[in-house]
Amino acid sequence: MTSQPSLAKEGVTESHKDHDAPLADGSGGPDGSDGLKAGLKNRHLSMIAIGGVIGAGLFVGSGSGIAAAGPAILISYALVGVLVVFVMRMLGEMAAANPSSGSFSEYADRALGRWAGFTIGWLYWFFWVVVLAVEATAGAVILEGWIPAVPQWGWALIVMVVLTATNLVSVGSYGEFEFWFAGIKVVAIAAFVVIGFLAVFGFLPGSDNPGAGFAHLTDSGGFFPHGAGAILTGVLMVVFSFMGSEIVTLAAGESEDPQRAVTKATNSVIWRIAVFYLGSIFVVLTLLPWDDESIVEKGSYVAALDSIGIPHAGQIMNVIVLTAVLSCLNSGLYTASRMAFSLGERGDAPRAFAKTRGNGVPQTAILGSVVFGFAAVAFNYWWPETVFQFLLNSSGAVALFVWLAIAITQLKMRGIILREAPEKLVVKMWLFPFLTWLTIGMIVFICGYMVVDDAGREQMLPSLGVALLVLVVAVVRDRLRARR
């Protein structure tokens, strides 16, 4: 029987030892853990938790998933939803015991070794700075359509500058912006689900859709028009739209009551996924036959609203998508900068990243992250089919790597928490360790399926290459540190 690793590991720097302390003695004082200011209010954290699971991919990419799997895409969403619920439960267990800006990267550092925290931290940072470019470009496309006098690159620049300034002012300003961005997304999805269900059953006055009940789930080739195997294809298409659920565990370290925020977010993830993902996609599939061409041409939500007769549905959805894009960009910059801050604090990134201004904002970490984001935006304009496409592919599978790291880390961290501070085990993973191992198996299976799937392989192989490169750097650093 192997012994559990301790929080105070041999051969680490003094600052790293100090950084391990919060698990045993609290959340780091009145200013929040890690020396950051506790500027996020409970309402901010609540909306970040709710809105974090609603990405722009839900609005934009769901049509392709419906076309690929038909009504069976509901099972794909449900399977990925269960996976995310398990991962969030495991992460919630660790984050409630020790809220931290480094979240799962710090937990992997402590449970598995410095190499693990370094690797998963930098991969996660890389994922979000690439997302900055994707979302800035997506937002610029919408804004240019409204005001063509400003070129697309100009809108991308404006969006990036404004949200960078927001993050630099204070963590509270980030929380306030995200509160309203997320609020718009939540209200829009909730309204869509309610209006859609009324139309489905013929209870919506003035609806152009006759309301077929559940008939459209089976009237165009059955529930599995492309066979049961299409469920796996659907899984690959929807899995990455769930990335962002874990942001609340990073933000909790800068909240008024981290443990309460994490516990509440973890406990609510089931209904959030059920309502926002399964509920809204179910409405689309019951309002229209899955093979209706408008679902792909216009987007699933616009097509559904058009079928009801909602005027200007396309423009309404553009406003909602723009809000989702800005929300994702805002959170992406926040998340990347906090991960960079945590890496700097542990000596795995330049120490300047760990410095904060008087308002508790890690300015250098924010600017360092946004510089790479600006560069990626430039790559998207200059070399969209080569350099930028490589960045997209090489970050595509990072979500799966992060979830896998969380699951493996939790296997070890449960023992550490029980030994060091058992009273902090206020959130527990269900049926431990069975469901943890089941989650690991599910993630490994999806990764393996991506390797043999033509479309999935384009993302998995470059992502594996980048992950191996970062891992090699981490191992070499560990060995050099050990020699010193």
XYZ file of C-alpha atoms in Angstrom:
484
model
C 0.000 0.000 0.000
C 1.532 3.306 -1.106
C 1.527 6.256 1.227
C -0.406 9.393 0.351
C 1.712 12.404 -0.667
C 1.901 15.212 1.858
C 1.193 18.863 1.244
C 4.701 19.801 2.248
C 6.797 18.059 -0.372
C 10.543 17.762 -0.196
C 12.650 19.872 -2.483
C 10.163 22.676 -3.062
C 10.795 26.340 -2.524
C 9.732 28.137 0.624
C 7.095 30.082 -1.278
C 5.671 26.841 -2.574
C 5.472 25.416 0.939
C 3.655 28.507 2.139
C 1.282 28.185 -0.757
C 0.314 24.709 0.389
C -0.860 25.962 3.753
C -4.476 26.968 3.057
C -5.769 23.390 3.140
C -4.814 23.140 6.789
C -5.442 26.658 8.048
C -8.183 28.267 6.009
C -8.701 30.157 2.827
C -5.855 32.608 3.173
C -7.282 35.447 5.199
C -9.772 38.215 4.653
C -8.374 39.258 1.294
C -9.027 35.853 -0.280
C -6.658 33.007 -0.963
C -3.322 33.464 -2.732
C -3.060 37.154 -1.713
C -5.773 38.186 -4.197
C -8.540 40.542 -3.079
C -11.935 39.070 -2.222
C -13.715 41.296 -4.729
C -16.311 38.871 -6.078
C -19.706 38.953 -4.398
C -21.902 35.910 -3.926
C -24.225 37.055 -6.708
C -21.215 37.292 -9.047
C -20.157 33.748 -8.232
C -23.696 32.448 -8.619
C -24.056 33.923 -12.096
C -20.518 32.920 -13.117
C -21.425 29.362 -12.130
C -24.695 29.427 -14.073
C -23.369 31.274 -17.104
C -20.080 29.390 -17.262
C -21.803 26.312 -18.599
C -23.462 28.294 -21.434
C -20.840 28.929 -24.102
C -21.234 30.451 -27.546
C -20.765 26.928 -28.922
C -24.223 25.989 -27.650
C -25.826 28.652 -29.840
C -23.546 28.328 -32.856
C -22.492 24.674 -33.040
C -25.579 22.730 -31.990
C -27.003 22.683 -35.523
C -24.073 20.624 -36.826
C -24.492 18.131 -34.001
C -28.204 17.734 -34.771
C -27.427 17.155 -38.455
C -24.820 14.511 -37.596
C -26.799 12.476 -35.058
C -30.448 13.477 -35.443
C -32.601 13.324 -32.306
C -29.981 10.979 -30.803
C -27.872 14.090 -30.187
C -29.883 14.359 -26.969
C -28.136 11.211 -25.734
C -24.782 12.697 -26.749
C -25.508 15.823 -24.719
C -26.741 13.717 -21.808
C -23.601 11.535 -21.788
C -21.258 14.519 -21.872
C -23.459 16.238 -19.300
C -23.081 13.281 -16.912
C -19.317 13.364 -17.475
C -19.169 17.084 -16.661
C -21.325 16.588 -13.554
C -18.898 13.919 -12.284
C -15.844 16.069 -13.060
C -17.383 19.118 -11.374
C -18.284 17.055 -8.332
C -14.678 15.877 -8.004
C -13.345 19.374 -8.565
C -15.881 20.769 -6.105
C -14.655 18.332 -3.451
C -11.104 19.628 -3.792
C -12.007 23.304 -4.291
C -14.354 23.452 -1.299
C -11.538 22.109 0.875
C -8.967 24.501 -0.560
C -10.230 27.385 -2.784
C -7.379 28.575 -4.973
C -6.774 30.643 -8.104
C -4.784 27.695 -9.479
C -7.618 25.239 -8.804
C -6.973 21.847 -10.399
C -3.429 22.817 -11.448
C -2.473 23.363 -7.807
C -4.265 20.206 -6.707
C -2.415 18.176 -9.360
C 0.821 19.816 -8.197
C 0.221 18.619 -4.647
C -1.214 15.194 -5.348
C 0.773 14.043 -8.380
C 3.903 16.210 -8.463
C 5.219 19.522 -9.721
C 5.351 18.171 -13.274
C 1.595 17.566 -13.262
C 0.661 21.033 -11.985
C 3.054 22.669 -14.445
C 1.767 20.672 -17.418
C -1.960 21.004 -16.855
C -1.633 24.660 -15.798
C 0.180 25.735 -18.944
C -2.078 23.673 -21.206
C -5.135 25.290 -19.641
C -3.607 28.746 -20.045
C -2.836 27.932 -23.695
C -6.416 26.805 -24.294
C -7.924 30.040 -23.011
C -5.576 32.436 -24.803
C -6.474 30.708 -28.071
C -10.147 31.059 -27.097
C -9.544 34.808 -26.722
C -8.695 35.005 -30.410
C -11.618 32.809 -31.461
C -14.173 34.788 -29.467
C -12.747 38.201 -30.400
C -13.004 37.255 -34.070
C -16.539 35.860 -33.667
C -17.656 39.042 -31.925
C -15.997 41.196 -34.594
C -17.895 39.382 -37.365
C -21.246 40.207 -35.734
C -20.311 43.821 -34.980
C -18.981 44.406 -38.506
C -22.339 43.202 -39.838
C -24.048 45.933 -37.827
C -21.487 48.708 -38.391
C -19.465 47.848 -41.530
C -17.625 51.200 -41.432
C -15.295 49.668 -38.822
C -13.247 46.775 -40.276
C -13.368 43.369 -38.638
C -9.844 43.651 -37.236
C -10.824 47.009 -35.724
C -13.783 45.501 -33.898
C -11.619 42.628 -32.639
C -9.123 45.166 -31.302
C -11.843 47.243 -29.635
C -13.395 44.203 -27.957
C -10.049 42.954 -26.658
C -8.997 46.391 -25.361
C -12.305 47.040 -23.564
C -12.399 43.689 -21.793
C -8.697 43.872 -20.934
C -9.339 47.236 -19.294
C -12.283 45.734 -17.423
C -10.108 42.970 -15.992
C -7.356 45.448 -15.060
C -9.653 47.732 -13.045
C -10.553 45.166 -10.386
C -11.800 41.630 -9.954
C -15.123 43.181 -8.970
C -15.458 44.850 -12.387
C -14.856 41.484 -14.063
C -17.525 39.969 -11.821
C -20.000 42.771 -12.574
C -19.546 42.494 -16.337
C -19.844 38.721 -16.172
C -22.918 38.988 -13.961
C -24.783 40.909 -16.672
C -23.349 38.956 -19.610
C -24.302 35.668 -17.977
C -27.654 37.074 -16.905
C -28.594 37.868 -20.500
C -27.617 34.347 -21.596
C -29.580 32.728 -18.801
C -32.716 34.809 -19.406
C -32.510 34.171 -23.164
C -32.212 30.404 -22.803
C -34.917 30.243 -20.127
C -37.294 32.299 -22.311
C -36.491 30.137 -25.328
C -37.273 26.935 -23.410
C -40.560 28.271 -21.994
C -41.782 29.752 -25.294
C -40.631 26.676 -27.183
C -42.473 24.231 -24.939
C -45.668 26.288 -25.219
C -45.368 26.200 -29.017
C -44.565 22.470 -29.075
C -47.880 21.631 -27.422
C -49.909 24.302 -29.243
C -50.396 26.621 -26.263
C -48.549 29.664 -27.659
C -50.967 32.297 -29.033
C -50.119 33.428 -32.554
C -47.489 30.745 -33.143
C -46.829 29.800 -36.788
C -45.714 26.339 -35.657
C -48.695 23.949 -35.444
C -47.110 22.103 -32.519
C -46.477 18.431 -33.143
C -45.753 17.390 -29.568
C -43.027 14.744 -29.531
C -43.711 13.536 -33.090
C -40.620 15.139 -34.645
C -38.358 13.001 -32.460
C -39.219 9.930 -34.544
C -41.002 11.002 -37.758
C -37.893 11.492 -39.917
C -36.091 8.161 -39.875
C -36.627 7.381 -36.215
C -34.747 8.484 -33.121
C -31.481 7.020 -34.511
C -31.603 8.043 -38.206
C -27.828 7.504 -38.611
C -27.608 4.505 -36.302
C -26.617 4.274 -32.653
C -22.959 4.874 -33.580
C -23.812 8.497 -34.390
C -24.117 9.089 -30.642
C -20.320 8.917 -30.365
C -19.929 11.284 -33.298
C -22.274 13.640 -31.488
C -20.239 13.319 -28.295
C -17.122 14.507 -30.110
C -19.033 17.457 -31.565
C -20.572 18.667 -28.286
C -17.965 17.794 -25.655
C -15.981 20.991 -26.070
C -19.011 23.262 -25.727
C -19.080 22.341 -22.014
C -15.637 23.776 -21.292
C -15.928 26.622 -18.810
C -17.885 24.892 -16.063
C -14.747 24.809 -13.942
C -14.162 28.591 -14.019
C -16.166 29.106 -10.841
C -13.612 27.073 -8.852
C -10.832 29.447 -9.939
C -12.946 32.517 -9.184
C -13.984 31.203 -5.755
C -10.571 32.119 -4.318
C -11.463 35.803 -4.793
C -14.957 35.589 -3.334
C -16.406 36.537 0.049
C -17.214 32.939 1.007
C -15.236 30.513 -1.219
C -16.433 27.289 0.365
C -20.100 28.240 0.125
C -19.696 29.414 -3.484
C -18.015 26.193 -4.609
C -20.512 24.005 -2.772
C -23.473 25.843 -4.280
C -22.016 25.756 -7.803
C -21.213 22.061 -7.569
C -24.658 21.139 -6.309
C -26.425 23.139 -9.038
C -24.489 21.842 -12.057
C -27.006 19.042 -12.716
C -30.032 21.298 -13.232
C -27.962 23.840 -15.145
C -26.951 21.259 -17.736
C -30.432 19.711 -17.806
C -32.191 23.019 -18.444
C -29.753 24.929 -20.619
C -28.397 22.126 -22.791
C -30.875 19.251 -22.813
C -33.920 21.488 -22.406
C -33.091 23.897 -25.224
C -31.955 21.210 -27.692
C -35.074 19.187 -26.877
C -37.194 22.229 -27.795
C -35.426 22.579 -31.155
C -35.922 18.887 -31.973
C -39.621 18.957 -31.099
C -40.368 22.176 -32.990
C -38.683 21.045 -36.217
C -37.752 17.752 -37.903
C -34.059 17.145 -37.267
C -33.312 17.143 -41.017
C -34.888 20.545 -41.660
C -32.294 22.417 -43.739
C -32.842 25.648 -41.845
C -31.288 24.145 -38.675
C -27.856 24.105 -40.316
C -28.323 27.127 -42.582
C -29.665 29.531 -39.964
C -28.595 27.828 -36.753
C -30.788 25.659 -34.559
C -32.134 28.439 -32.327
C -32.868 30.899 -35.139
C -34.603 28.146 -37.117
C -36.747 27.253 -34.106
C -37.707 30.883 -33.472
C -38.482 31.400 -37.158
C -40.788 28.371 -37.125
C -42.778 29.965 -34.307
C -42.959 33.270 -36.166
C -40.820 35.396 -33.865
C -39.957 38.513 -35.916
C -36.294 39.405 -36.432
C -35.219 36.085 -34.889
C -31.835 36.246 -36.594
C -30.948 39.641 -35.145
C -32.241 38.677 -31.701
C -30.000 35.628 -31.743
C -27.044 37.703 -32.965
C -27.407 39.902 -29.866
C -27.515 36.820 -27.628
C -24.564 35.187 -29.387
C -22.559 38.420 -29.110
C -23.317 38.481 -25.389
C -22.174 34.856 -25.091
C -19.003 35.686 -27.036
C -18.190 38.678 -24.829
C -18.903 36.608 -21.728
C -16.575 33.855 -22.913
C -13.860 36.362 -23.824
C -14.205 38.144 -20.490
C -14.010 34.899 -18.526
C -11.251 33.526 -20.762
C -8.999 36.481 -20.010
C -9.773 36.252 -16.306
C -9.168 32.496 -16.230
C -5.927 32.603 -18.215
C -4.528 35.404 -16.050
C -5.377 33.624 -12.777
C -3.789 30.414 -13.971
C -0.698 32.399 -15.005
C -0.726 34.059 -11.574
C -0.859 30.689 -9.829
C 1.937 29.287 -11.999
C 4.063 32.336 -11.235
C 3.406 32.008 -7.525
C 4.593 28.388 -7.602
C 7.720 29.246 -9.581
C 6.447 27.562 -12.759
C 6.105 30.864 -14.639
C 7.915 34.210 -14.421
C 7.641 35.555 -10.867
C 6.282 38.827 -12.238
C 3.029 36.992 -13.004
C 2.491 36.525 -9.268
C 2.676 40.234 -8.433
C -0.541 42.124 -7.783
C -1.333 45.821 -7.731
C -2.973 47.585 -4.828
C -6.403 46.583 -6.119
C -5.409 42.906 -5.958
C -5.252 42.497 -9.745
C -2.334 40.496 -11.235
C -1.609 43.083 -13.937
C 1.405 41.354 -15.503
C -0.444 38.024 -15.723
C -3.379 39.741 -17.450
C -1.196 41.637 -19.912
C 0.941 38.578 -20.621
C -2.164 36.552 -21.430
C -3.773 39.219 -23.588
C -0.573 39.767 -25.593
C -0.709 36.155 -26.720
C -4.408 36.630 -27.426
C -3.663 39.664 -29.627
C -0.999 37.655 -31.446
C -3.462 34.830 -32.055
C -5.985 37.324 -33.463
C -3.292 38.513 -35.881
C -2.539 34.919 -36.858
C -6.235 34.446 -37.603
C -6.122 37.299 -40.111
C -2.722 36.578 -41.665
C -2.559 32.787 -41.629
C -6.063 31.452 -40.884
C -5.533 28.105 -42.639
C -2.062 27.351 -41.294
C -0.767 28.903 -38.070
C -4.143 29.710 -36.537
C -5.640 26.373 -37.565
C -2.727 24.645 -35.841
C -3.361 26.676 -32.677
C -7.025 25.645 -32.766
C -6.267 21.962 -33.314
C -3.462 21.822 -30.763
C -5.717 23.260 -28.047
C -8.847 21.358 -29.076
C -8.483 18.346 -26.783
C -7.171 20.257 -23.766
C -10.630 20.111 -22.150
C -10.387 16.326 -22.026
C -6.834 16.461 -20.646
C -7.960 18.860 -17.905
C -10.911 16.671 -16.948
C -8.687 13.589 -16.890
C -6.173 15.370 -14.660
C -8.961 16.425 -12.287
C -10.211 12.848 -11.966
C -6.767 11.346 -11.368
C -5.885 14.107 -8.915
C -9.047 13.549 -6.905
C -8.097 9.914 -6.341
C -5.062 11.136 -4.391
C -6.452 14.347 -2.934
C -9.261 12.564 -1.088
C -6.656 10.880 1.117
C -4.698 14.101 1.607
C -7.792 16.020 2.716
C -8.863 13.248 5.084
C -5.423 13.201 6.678
C -4.693 16.942 6.773
C -8.124 18.549 7.322
C -11.046 16.078 7.306
C -13.470 18.760 8.484
C -13.044 20.475 5.094
C -14.466 17.504 3.176
C -17.869 19.187 2.885
C -18.440 18.168 -0.753
C -17.900 14.489 -1.533
C -17.669 12.667 -4.831
C -20.448 10.105 -5.032
C -19.572 6.388 -4.755
C -15.854 7.101 -4.414
C -13.700 5.690 -5.975
C -16.009 3.775 -8.382
C -17.443 6.820 -10.182
C -14.025 8.452 -10.298
C -12.597 5.444 -12.116
C -15.669 5.321 -14.364
C -15.082 8.963 -15.280
C -11.441 8.269 -16.083
C -12.526 5.367 -18.295
C -15.065 7.534 -20.130
C -12.508 10.258 -20.846
C -9.868 7.774 -22.018
C -12.456 6.150 -24.295
C -13.388 9.505 -25.854
C -9.707 10.323 -26.393
C -9.176 6.936 -28.021
C -12.214 7.357 -30.242
C -10.907 10.752 -31.361
C -7.712 9.096 -32.554
C -9.597 6.723 -34.872
C -12.182 9.303 -35.965
C -11.061 11.360 -38.970
C -12.328 14.705 -37.669
C -11.318 13.990 -34.076
C -7.814 12.953 -35.066
C -7.159 16.432 -36.513
C -7.509 17.821 -32.996
C -6.278 14.977 -30.814
C -2.863 14.402 -32.431
C -1.725 18.076 -32.386
C -3.096 18.438 -28.847
C -1.183 15.345 -27.739
C 1.948 16.733 -29.370
C 1.702 20.034 -27.502
C 0.871 18.215 -24.251
C 3.910 15.963 -24.606
C 6.125 18.979 -25.313
C 4.926 20.761 -22.162
C 5.286 17.526 -20.179
C 8.896 17.106 -21.317
C 9.658 20.681 -20.243
C 8.026 19.971 -16.863
C 10.034 16.780 -16.283
C 13.315 18.447 -17.282
C 12.575 21.353 -14.910
C 11.838 18.911 -12.104
C 15.131 17.099 -12.608
C 17.144 20.316 -12.780
C 15.405 21.547 -9.634
C 16.173 18.257 -7.877
C 19.884 18.534 -8.785
C 20.021 22.051 -7.383
